[in-house]
Amino acid sequence: MSNPEIQAILDRRVQEIPHVTGVVVISVDGIFMYMSGWPETRADDPAKDPAQQRRELGEHRAALASGLHSLAQKVAGTVGDDAERVIVDMKRSWCITSRSGQRSAVALYAAKDASLGQLGYELTLLAEQLGPLLDVERRQILVPEHKS
């Protein structure tokens, strides 16, 4: 499933939030759904189509974010709590994940120059904006066929 409204929101927010390099949206069971950012493609295999390379990058980042999110949920569950966000503080960058809607999560990647407080705030806004759209996308409404 692909919702152009979700993709447009991601593309716009990646451009608007200072120092953000990219964002991925995943289902809580780890399935890659959307990505934006990371305009450069790696030339690991020059024979590969750039679109295929971007897709593989998105799937790789989504798998990592899914693992982080899942681990945080397990840790929080051991004390009867729920994980809101996961923050990975790297030498040159940040990765922050947040639940978005009932069954999705968003992972935002940014350069270390970014303000962690601002990133958290922006990610919260993004997750809240996307949540209802992602939830509707996941629902399958069964409408009985009406015959006249």
mmCIF file with all atom_site columns, N, CA and C in Angstrom, residues 77-142:
data_model
loop_
_atom_site.group_PDB
_atom_site.id
_atom_site.type_symbol
_atom_site.label_atom_id
_atom_site.label_alt_id
_atom_site.label_comp_id
_atom_site.label_asym_id
_atom_site.label_entity_id
_atom_site.label_seq_id
_atom_site.pdbx_PDB_ins_code
_atom_site.Cartn_x
_atom_site.Cartn_y
_atom_site.Cartn_z
_atom_site.occupancy
_atom_site.B_iso_or_equiv
_atom_site.pdbx_formal_charge
_atom_site.auth_seq_id
_atom_site.auth_comp_id
_atom_site.auth_asym_id
_atom_site.auth_atom_id
_atom_site.pdbx_PDB_model_num
ATOM 1   N N  . GLY A 1 77  ? 8.431   -3.530 28.844 1.00 0.00 ? 77  GLY A N  1
ATOM 2   C CA . GLY A 1 77  ? 7.471   -4.534 29.296 1.00 0.00 ? 77  GLY A CA 1
ATOM 3   C C  . GLY A 1 77  ? 7.901   -5.267 30.556 1.00 0.00 ? 77  GLY A C  1
ATOM 4   N N  . THR A 1 78  ? 9.215   -5.386 30.765 1.00 0.00 ? 78  THR A N  1
ATOM 5   C CA . THR A 1 78  ? 9.692   -6.086 31.963 1.00 0.00 ? 78  THR A CA 1
ATOM 6   C C  . THR A 1 78  ? 9.362   -5.331 33.243 1.00 0.00 ? 78  THR A C  1
ATOM 7   N N  . VAL A 1 79  ? 9.068   -4.052 33.127 1.00 0.00 ? 79  VAL A N  1
ATOM 8   C CA . VAL A 1 79  ? 8.686   -3.255 34.296 1.00 0.00 ? 79  VAL A CA 1
ATOM 9   C C  . VAL A 1 79  ? 7.245   -2.756 34.177 1.00 0.00 ? 79  VAL A C  1
ATOM 10  N N  . GLY A 1 80  ? 6.487   -3.415 33.293 1.00 0.00 ? 80  GLY A N  1
ATOM 11  C CA . GLY A 1 80  ? 5.071   -3.086 33.143 1.00 0.00 ? 80  GLY A CA 1
ATOM 12  C C  . GLY A 1 80  ? 4.818   -1.734 32.505 1.00 0.00 ? 80  GLY A C  1
ATOM 13  N N  . ASP A 1 81  ? 5.700   -1.306 31.627 1.00 0.00 ? 81  ASP A N  1
ATOM 14  C CA . ASP A 1 81  ? 5.572   0.007  31.010 1.00 0.00 ? 81  ASP A CA 1
ATOM 15  C C  . ASP A 1 81  ? 5.553   -0.130 29.491 1.00 0.00 ? 81  ASP A C  1
ATOM 16  N N  . ASP A 1 82  ? 5.477   0.986  28.804 1.00 0.00 ? 82  ASP A N  1
ATOM 17  C CA . ASP A 1 82  ? 5.461   1.039  27.350 1.00 0.00 ? 82  ASP A CA 1
ATOM 18  C C  . ASP A 1 82  ? 6.533   2.014  26.891 1.00 0.00 ? 82  ASP A C  1
ATOM 19  N N  . ALA A 1 83  ? 7.317   1.662  25.898 1.00 0.00 ? 83  ALA A N  1
ATOM 20  C CA . ALA A 1 83  ? 8.355   2.554  25.383 1.00 0.00 ? 83  ALA A CA 1
ATOM 21  C C  . ALA A 1 83  ? 7.726   3.619  24.490 1.00 0.00 ? 83  ALA A C  1
ATOM 22  N N  . GLU A 1 84  ? 8.050   4.868  24.743 1.00 0.00 ? 84  GLU A N  1
ATOM 23  C CA . GLU A 1 84  ? 7.563   5.972  23.911 1.00 0.00 ? 84  GLU A CA 1
ATOM 24  C C  . GLU A 1 84  ? 8.518   6.260  22.762 1.00 0.00 ? 84  GLU A C  1
ATOM 25  N N  . ARG A 1 85  ? 9.798   6.353  23.075 1.00 0.00 ? 85  ARG A N  1
ATOM 26  C CA . ARG A 1 85  ? 10.821  6.671  22.103 1.00 0.00 ? 85  ARG A CA 1
ATOM 27  C C  . ARG A 1 85  ? 12.093  5.894  22.404 1.00 0.00 ? 85  ARG A C  1
ATOM 28  N N  . VAL A 1 86  ? 12.886  5.707  21.369 1.00 0.00 ? 86  VAL A N  1
ATOM 29  C CA . VAL A 1 86  ? 14.222  5.139  21.522 1.00 0.00 ? 86  VAL A CA 1
ATOM 30  C C  . VAL A 1 86  ? 15.181  6.155  20.917 1.00 0.00 ? 86  VAL A C  1
ATOM 31  N N  . ILE A 1 87  ? 16.215  6.481  21.663 1.00 0.00 ? 87  ILE A N  1
ATOM 32  C CA . ILE A 1 87  ? 17.209  7.442  21.174 1.00 0.00 ? 87  ILE A CA 1
ATOM 33  C C  . ILE A 1 87  ? 18.556  6.739  21.101 1.00 0.00 ? 87  ILE A C  1
ATOM 34  N N  . VAL A 1 88  ? 19.149  6.771  19.922 1.00 0.00 ? 88  VAL A N  1
ATOM 35  C CA . VAL A 1 88  ? 20.489  6.231  19.747 1.00 0.00 ? 88  VAL A CA 1
ATOM 36  C C  . VAL A 1 88  ? 21.420  7.414  19.500 1.00 0.00 ? 88  VAL A C  1
ATOM 37  N N  . ASP A 1 89  ? 22.348  7.579  20.409 1.00 0.00 ? 89  ASP A N  1
ATOM 38  C CA . ASP A 1 89  ? 23.301  8.683  20.370 1.00 0.00 ? 89  ASP A CA 1
ATOM 39  C C  . ASP A 1 89  ? 24.596  8.151  19.772 1.00 0.00 ? 89  ASP A C  1
ATOM 40  N N  . MET A 1 90  ? 24.835  8.484  18.509 1.00 0.00 ? 90  MET A N  1
ATOM 41  C CA . MET A 1 90  ? 26.030  8.014  17.818 1.00 0.00 ? 90  MET A CA 1
ATOM 42  C C  . MET A 1 90  ? 27.069  9.134  17.779 1.00 0.00 ? 90  MET A C  1
ATOM 43  N N  . LYS A 1 91  ? 28.238  8.822  17.312 1.00 0.00 ? 91  LYS A N  1
ATOM 44  C CA . LYS A 1 91  ? 29.323  9.803  17.292 1.00 0.00 ? 91  LYS A CA 1
ATOM 45  C C  . LYS A 1 91  ? 28.998  11.008 16.401 1.00 0.00 ? 91  LYS A C  1
ATOM 46  N N  . ARG A 1 92  ? 28.409  10.752 15.226 1.00 0.00 ? 92  ARG A N  1
ATOM 47  C CA . ARG A 1 92  ? 28.137  11.835 14.288 1.00 0.00 ? 92  ARG A CA 1
ATOM 48  C C  . ARG A 1 92  ? 26.658  12.027 13.964 1.00 0.00 ? 92  ARG A C  1
ATOM 49  N N  . SER A 1 93  ? 25.795  11.249 14.603 1.00 0.00 ? 93  SER A N  1
ATOM 50  C CA . SER A 1 93  ? 24.374  11.365 14.246 1.00 0.00 ? 93  SER A CA 1
ATOM 51  C C  . SER A 1 93  ? 23.464  10.841 15.353 1.00 0.00 ? 93  SER A C  1
ATOM 52  N N  . TRP A 1 94  ? 22.181  11.024 15.132 1.00 0.00 ? 94  TRP A N  1
ATOM 53  C CA . TRP A 1 94  ? 21.122  10.544 16.031 1.00 0.00 ? 94  TRP A CA 1
ATOM 54  C C  . TRP A 1 94  ? 20.187  9.635  15.240 1.00 0.00 ? 94  TRP A C  1
ATOM 55  N N  . CYS A 1 95  ? 19.588  8.690  15.933 1.00 0.00 ? 95  CYS A N  1
ATOM 56  C CA . CYS A 1 95  ? 18.448  7.940  15.407 1.00 0.00 ? 95  CYS A CA 1
ATOM 57  C C  . CYS A 1 95  ? 17.427  7.901  16.535 1.00 0.00 ? 95  CYS A C  1
ATOM 58  N N  . ILE A 1 96  ? 16.218  8.351  16.241 1.00 0.00 ? 96  ILE A N  1
ATOM 59  C CA . ILE A 1 96  ? 15.160  8.368  17.250 1.00 0.00 ? 96  ILE A CA 1
ATOM 60  C C  . ILE A 1 96  ? 13.946  7.667  16.651 1.00 0.00 ? 96  ILE A C  1
ATOM 61  N N  . THR A 1 97  ? 13.402  6.724  17.382 1.00 0.00 ? 97  THR A N  1
ATOM 62  C CA . THR A 1 97  ? 12.174  6.064  16.924 1.00 0.00 ? 97  THR A CA 1
ATOM 63  C C  . THR A 1 97  ? 11.025  6.421  17.852 1.00 0.00 ? 97  THR A C  1
ATOM 64  N N  . SER A 1 98  ? 9.838   6.417  17.284 1.00 0.00 ? 98  SER A N  1
ATOM 65  C CA . SER A 1 98  ? 8.629   6.701  18.053 1.00 0.00 ? 98  SER A CA 1
ATOM 66  C C  . SER A 1 98  ? 7.465   5.934  17.444 1.00 0.00 ? 98  SER A C  1
ATOM 67  N N  . ARG A 1 99  ? 6.595   5.456  18.285 1.00 0.00 ? 99  ARG A N  1
ATOM 68  C CA . ARG A 1 99  ? 5.376   4.817  17.798 1.00 0.00 ? 99  ARG A CA 1
ATOM 69  C C  . ARG A 1 99  ? 4.549   5.859  17.066 1.00 0.00 ? 99  ARG A C  1
ATOM 70  N N  . SER A 1 100 ? 3.846   5.425  16.039 1.00 0.00 ? 100 SER A N  1
ATOM 71  C CA . SER A 1 100 ? 2.979   6.310  15.268 1.00 0.00 ? 100 SER A CA 1
ATOM 72  C C  . SER A 1 100 ? 1.709   5.540  14.950 1.00 0.00 ? 100 SER A C  1
ATOM 73  N N  . GLY A 1 101 ? 0.655   5.864  15.636 1.00 0.00 ? 101 GLY A N  1
ATOM 74  C CA . GLY A 1 101 ? -0.580  5.114  15.461 1.00 0.00 ? 101 GLY A CA 1
ATOM 75  C C  . GLY A 1 101 ? -0.533  3.809  16.234 1.00 0.00 ? 101 GLY A C  1
ATOM 76  N N  . GLN A 1 102 ? -1.455  2.923  15.915 1.00 0.00 ? 102 GLN A N  1
ATOM 77  C CA . GLN A 1 102 ? -1.595  1.673  16.656 1.00 0.00 ? 102 GLN A CA 1
ATOM 78  C C  . GLN A 1 102 ? -0.526  0.631  16.325 1.00 0.00 ? 102 GLN A C  1
ATOM 79  N N  . ARG A 1 103 ? -0.118  0.560  15.046 1.00 0.00 ? 103 ARG A N  1
ATOM 80  C CA . ARG A 1 103 ? 0.746   -0.547 14.626 1.00 0.00 ? 103 ARG A CA 1
ATOM 81  C C  . ARG A 1 103 ? 1.919   -0.111 13.755 1.00 0.00 ? 103 ARG A C  1
ATOM 82  N N  . SER A 1 104 ? 2.364   1.135  13.927 1.00 0.00 ? 104 SER A N  1
ATOM 83  C CA . SER A 1 104 ? 3.473   1.638  13.116 1.00 0.00 ? 104 SER A CA 1
ATOM 84  C C  . SER A 1 104 ? 4.443   2.413  13.985 1.00 0.00 ? 104 SER A C  1
ATOM 85  N N  . ALA A 1 105 ? 5.637   2.626  13.440 1.00 0.00 ? 105 ALA A N  1
ATOM 86  C CA . ALA A 1 105 ? 6.644   3.438  14.122 1.00 0.00 ? 105 ALA A CA 1
ATOM 87  C C  . ALA A 1 105 ? 7.384   4.258  13.072 1.00 0.00 ? 105 ALA A C  1
ATOM 88  N N  . VAL A 1 106 ? 7.934   5.378  13.524 1.00 0.00 ? 106 VAL A N  1
ATOM 89  C CA . VAL A 1 106 ? 8.713   6.271  12.668 1.00 0.00 ? 106 VAL A CA 1
ATOM 90  C C  . VAL A 1 106 ? 10.120  6.349  13.241 1.00 0.00 ? 106 VAL A C  1
ATOM 91  N N  . ALA A 1 107 ? 11.111  6.245  12.375 1.00 0.00 ? 107 ALA A N  1
ATOM 92  C CA . ALA A 1 107 ? 12.508  6.423  12.790 1.00 0.00 ? 107 ALA A CA 1
ATOM 93  C C  . ALA A 1 107 ? 13.073  7.614  12.039 1.00 0.00 ? 107 ALA A C  1
ATOM 94  N N  . LEU A 1 108 ? 13.567  8.564  12.800 1.00 0.00 ? 108 LEU A N  1
ATOM 95  C CA . LEU A 1 108 ? 14.132  9.784  12.245 1.00 0.00 ? 108 LEU A CA 1
ATOM 96  C C  . LEU A 1 108 ? 15.642  9.754  12.449 1.00 0.00 ? 108 LEU A C  1
ATOM 97  N N  . TYR A 1 109 ? 16.382  10.008 11.394 1.00 0.00 ? 109 TYR A N  1
ATOM 98  C CA . TYR A 1 109 ? 17.837  10.049 11.451 1.00 0.00 ? 109 TYR A CA 1
ATOM 99  C C  . TYR A 1 109 ? 18.276  11.489 11.222 1.00 0.00 ? 109 TYR A C  1
ATOM 100 N N  . ALA A 1 110 ? 19.239  11.967 12.016 1.00 0.00 ? 110 ALA A N  1
ATOM 101 C CA . ALA A 1 110 ? 19.692  13.348 11.885 1.00 0.00 ? 110 ALA A CA 1
ATOM 102 C C  . ALA A 1 110 ? 21.176  13.461 12.211 1.00 0.00 ? 110 ALA A C  1
ATOM 103 N N  . ALA A 1 111 ? 21.780  14.516 11.687 1.00 0.00 ? 111 ALA A N  1
ATOM 104 C CA . ALA A 1 111 ? 23.183  14.808 11.991 1.00 0.00 ? 111 ALA A CA 1
ATOM 105 C C  . ALA A 1 111 ? 23.303  15.225 13.450 1.00 0.00 ? 111 ALA A C  1
ATOM 106 N N  . LYS A 1 112 ? 24.465  15.040 14.007 1.00 0.00 ? 112 LYS A N  1
ATOM 107 C CA . LYS A 1 112 ? 24.716  15.341 15.417 1.00 0.00 ? 112 LYS A CA 1
ATOM 108 C C  . LYS A 1 112 ? 24.543  16.834 15.730 1.00 0.00 ? 112 LYS A C  1
ATOM 109 N N  . ASP A 1 113 ? 24.639  17.693 14.710 1.00 0.00 ? 113 ASP A N  1
ATOM 110 C CA . ASP A 1 113 ? 24.449  19.133 14.906 1.00 0.00 ? 113 ASP A CA 1
ATOM 111 C C  . ASP A 1 113 ? 23.039  19.474 15.357 1.00 0.00 ? 113 ASP A C  1
ATOM 112 N N  . ALA A 1 114 ? 22.109  18.577 15.148 1.00 0.00 ? 114 ALA A N  1
ATOM 113 C CA . ALA A 1 114 ? 20.709  18.836 15.498 1.00 0.00 ? 114 ALA A CA 1
ATOM 114 C C  . ALA A 1 114 ? 20.524  18.898 17.011 1.00 0.00 ? 114 ALA A C  1
ATOM 115 N N  . SER A 1 115 ? 19.566  19.680 17.422 1.00 0.00 ? 115 SER A N  1
ATOM 116 C CA . SER A 1 115 ? 19.182  19.746 18.830 1.00 0.00 ? 115 SER A CA 1
ATOM 117 C C  . SER A 1 115 ? 18.322  18.528 19.156 1.00 0.00 ? 115 SER A C  1
ATOM 118 N N  . LEU A 1 116 ? 18.743  17.736 20.128 1.00 0.00 ? 116 LEU A N  1
ATOM 119 C CA . LEU A 1 116 ? 17.986  16.539 20.481 1.00 0.00 ? 116 LEU A CA 1
ATOM 120 C C  . LEU A 1 116 ? 16.569  16.897 20.932 1.00 0.00 ? 116 LEU A C  1
ATOM 121 N N  . GLY A 1 117 ? 16.429  17.969 21.694 1.00 0.00 ? 117 GLY A N  1
ATOM 122 C CA . GLY A 1 117 ? 15.105  18.406 22.128 1.00 0.00 ? 117 GLY A CA 1
ATOM 123 C C  . GLY A 1 117 ? 14.207  18.759 20.962 1.00 0.00 ? 117 GLY A C  1
ATOM 124 N N  . GLN A 1 118 ? 14.763  19.478 19.980 1.00 0.00 ? 118 GLN A N  1
ATOM 125 C CA . GLN A 1 118 ? 13.996  19.846 18.793 1.00 0.00 ? 118 GLN A CA 1
ATOM 126 C C  . GLN A 1 118 ? 13.619  18.613 17.986 1.00 0.00 ? 118 GLN A C  1
ATOM 127 N N  . LEU A 1 119 ? 14.558  17.664 17.854 1.00 0.00 ? 119 LEU A N  1
ATOM 128 C CA . LEU A 1 119 ? 14.254  16.427 17.116 1.00 0.00 ? 119 LEU A CA 1
ATOM 129 C C  . LEU A 1 119 ? 13.125  15.658 17.789 1.00 0.00 ? 119 LEU A C  1
ATOM 130 N N  . GLY A 1 120 ? 13.187  15.546 19.115 1.00 0.00 ? 120 GLY A N  1
ATOM 131 C CA . GLY A 1 120 ? 12.134  14.843 19.839 1.00 0.00 ? 120 GLY A CA 1
ATOM 132 C C  . GLY A 1 120 ? 10.780  15.491 19.642 1.00 0.00 ? 120 GLY A C  1
ATOM 133 N N  . TYR A 1 121 ? 10.767  16.811 19.708 1.00 0.00 ? 121 TYR A N  1
ATOM 134 C CA . TYR A 1 121 ? 9.529   17.567 19.508 1.00 0.00 ? 121 TYR A CA 1
ATOM 135 C C  . TYR A 1 121 ? 8.981   17.346 18.096 1.00 0.00 ? 121 TYR A C  1
ATOM 136 N N  . GLU A 1 122 ? 9.859   17.491 17.098 1.00 0.00 ? 122 GLU A N  1
ATOM 137 C CA . GLU A 1 122 ? 9.436   17.332 15.705 1.00 0.00 ? 122 GLU A CA 1
ATOM 138 C C  . GLU A 1 122 ? 8.979   15.906 15.417 1.00 0.00 ? 122 GLU A C  1
ATOM 139 N N  . LEU A 1 123 ? 9.665   14.931 15.993 1.00 0.00 ? 123 LEU A N  1
ATOM 140 C CA . LEU A 1 123 ? 9.273   13.537 15.792 1.00 0.00 ? 123 LEU A CA 1
ATOM 141 C C  . LEU A 1 123 ? 7.907   13.270 16.422 1.00 0.00 ? 123 LEU A C  1
ATOM 142 N N  . THR A 1 124 ? 7.663   13.835 17.585 1.00 0.00 ? 124 THR A N  1
ATOM 143 C CA . THR A 1 124 ? 6.354   13.681 18.228 1.00 0.00 ? 124 THR A CA 1
ATOM 144 C C  . THR A 1 124 ? 5.259   14.247 17.339 1.00 0.00 ? 124 THR A C  1
ATOM 145 N N  . LEU A 1 125 ? 5.474   15.448 16.798 1.00 0.00 ? 125 LEU A N  1
ATOM 146 C CA . LEU A 1 125 ? 4.481   16.053 15.897 1.00 0.00 ? 125 LEU A CA 1
ATOM 147 C C  . LEU A 1 125 ? 4.262   15.185 14.663 1.00 0.00 ? 125 LEU A C  1
ATOM 148 N N  . LEU A 1 126 ? 5.352   14.703 14.080 1.00 0.00 ? 126 LEU A N  1
ATOM 149 C CA . LEU A 1 126 ? 5.260   13.872 12.879 1.00 0.00 ? 126 LEU A CA 1
ATOM 150 C C  . LEU A 1 126 ? 4.513   12.573 13.170 1.00 0.00 ? 126 LEU A C  1
ATOM 151 N N  . ALA A 1 127 ? 4.857   11.923 14.262 1.00 0.00 ? 127 ALA A N  1
ATOM 152 C CA . ALA A 1 127 ? 4.202   10.661 14.627 1.00 0.00 ? 127 ALA A CA 1
ATOM 153 C C  . ALA A 1 127 ? 2.706   10.869 14.867 1.00 0.00 ? 127 ALA A C  1
ATOM 154 N N  . GLU A 1 128 ? 2.360   11.971 15.519 1.00 0.00 ? 128 GLU A N  1
ATOM 155 C CA . GLU A 1 128 ? 0.943   12.263 15.766 1.00 0.00 ? 128 GLU A CA 1
ATOM 156 C C  . GLU A 1 128 ? 0.206   12.574 14.470 1.00 0.00 ? 128 GLU A C  1
ATOM 157 N N  . GLN A 1 129 ? 0.876   13.244 13.541 1.00 0.00 ? 129 GLN A N  1
ATOM 158 C CA . GLN A 1 129 ? 0.252   13.575 12.263 1.00 0.00 ? 129 GLN A CA 1
ATOM 159 C C  . GLN A 1 129 ? 0.053   12.323 11.406 1.00 0.00 ? 129 GLN A C  1
ATOM 160 N N  . LEU A 1 130 ? 1.039   11.442 11.406 1.00 0.00 ? 130 LEU A N  1
ATOM 161 C CA . LEU A 1 130 ? 0.964   10.250 10.563 1.00 0.00 ? 130 LEU A CA 1
ATOM 162 C C  . LEU A 1 130 ? 0.091   9.145  11.152 1.00 0.00 ? 130 LEU A C  1
ATOM 163 N N  . GLY A 1 131 ? 0.011   9.074  12.471 1.00 0.00 ? 131 GLY A N  1
ATOM 164 C CA . GLY A 1 131 ? -0.696  7.978  13.140 1.00 0.00 ? 131 GLY A CA 1
ATOM 165 C C  . GLY A 1 131 ? -2.065  7.666  12.579 1.00 0.00 ? 131 GLY A C  1
ATOM 166 N N  . PRO A 1 132 ? -2.969  8.650  12.521 1.00 0.00 ? 132 PRO A N  1
ATOM 167 C CA . PRO A 1 132 ? -4.308  8.356  11.995 1.00 0.00 ? 132 PRO A CA 1
ATOM 168 C C  . PRO A 1 132 ? -4.289  7.889  10.533 1.00 0.00 ? 132 PRO A C  1
ATOM 169 N N  . LEU A 1 133 ? -3.398  8.447  9.735  1.00 0.00 ? 133 LEU A N  1
ATOM 170 C CA . LEU A 1 133 ? -3.308  8.034  8.328  1.00 0.00 ? 133 LEU A CA 1
ATOM 171 C C  . LEU A 1 133 ? -2.794  6.607  8.211  1.00 0.00 ? 133 LEU A C  1
ATOM 172 N N  . LEU A 1 134 ? -1.820  6.263  9.020  1.00 0.00 ? 134 LEU A N  1
ATOM 173 C CA . LEU A 1 134 ? -1.273  4.901  8.995  1.00 0.00 ? 134 LEU A CA 1
ATOM 174 C C  . LEU A 1 134 ? -2.286  3.893  9.524  1.00 0.00 ? 134 LEU A C  1
ATOM 175 N N  . ASP A 1 135 ? -3.053  4.281  10.544 1.00 0.00 ? 135 ASP A N  1
ATOM 176 C CA . ASP A 1 135 ? -4.067  3.377  11.084 1.00 0.00 ? 135 ASP A CA 1
ATOM 177 C C  . ASP A 1 135 ? -5.159  3.093  10.062 1.00 0.00 ? 135 ASP A C  1
ATOM 178 N N  . VAL A 1 136 ? -5.604  4.128  9.360  1.00 0.00 ? 136 VAL A N  1
ATOM 179 C CA . VAL A 1 136 ? -6.632  3.949  8.330  1.00 0.00 ? 136 VAL A CA 1
ATOM 180 C C  . VAL A 1 136 ? -6.095  3.060  7.222  1.00 0.00 ? 136 VAL A C  1
ATOM 181 N N  . GLU A 1 137 ? -4.833  3.258  6.854  1.00 0.00 ? 137 GLU A N  1
ATOM 182 C CA . GLU A 1 137 ? -4.221  2.468  5.793  1.00 0.00 ? 137 GLU A CA 1
ATOM 183 C C  . GLU A 1 137 ? -4.208  0.980  6.149  1.00 0.00 ? 137 GLU A C  1
ATOM 184 N N  . ARG A 1 138 ? -4.031  0.663  7.416  1.00 0.00 ? 138 ARG A N  1
ATOM 185 C CA . ARG A 1 138 ? -3.925  -0.733 7.841  1.00 0.00 ? 138 ARG A CA 1
ATOM 186 C C  . ARG A 1 138 ? -5.286  -1.419 7.983  1.00 0.00 ? 138 ARG A C  1
ATOM 187 N N  . ARG A 1 139 ? -6.327  -0.629 8.136  1.00 0.00 ? 139 ARG A N  1
ATOM 188 C CA . ARG A 1 139 ? -7.651  -1.234 8.304  1.00 0.00 ? 139 ARG A CA 1
ATOM 189 C C  . ARG A 1 139 ? -8.169  -1.795 6.993  1.00 0.00 ? 139 ARG A C  1
ATOM 190 N N  . GLN A 1 140 ? -8.833  -2.895 7.105  1.00 0.00 ? 140 GLN A N  1
ATOM 191 C CA . GLN A 1 140 ? -9.513  -3.439 5.935  1.00 0.00 ? 140 GLN A CA 1
ATOM 192 C C  . GLN A 1 140 ? -10.982 -3.492 6.280  1.00 0.00 ? 140 GLN A C  1
ATOM 193 N N  . ILE A 1 141 ? -11.735 -2.643 5.620  1.00 0.00 ? 141 ILE A N  1
ATOM 194 C CA . ILE A 1 141 ? -13.165 -2.579 5.888  1.00 0.00 ? 141 ILE A CA 1
ATOM 195 C C  . ILE A 1 141 ? -13.877 -3.506 4.913  1.00 0.00 ? 141 ILE A C  1
ATOM 196 N N  . LEU A 1 142 ? -14.585 -4.445 5.468  1.00 0.00 ? 142 LEU A N  1
ATOM 197 C CA . LEU A 1 142 ? -15.333 -5.392 4.638  1.00 0.00 ? 142 LEU A CA 1
ATOM 198 C C  . LEU A 1 142 ? -16.767 -4.907 4.518  1.00 0.00 ? 142 LEU A C  1
#
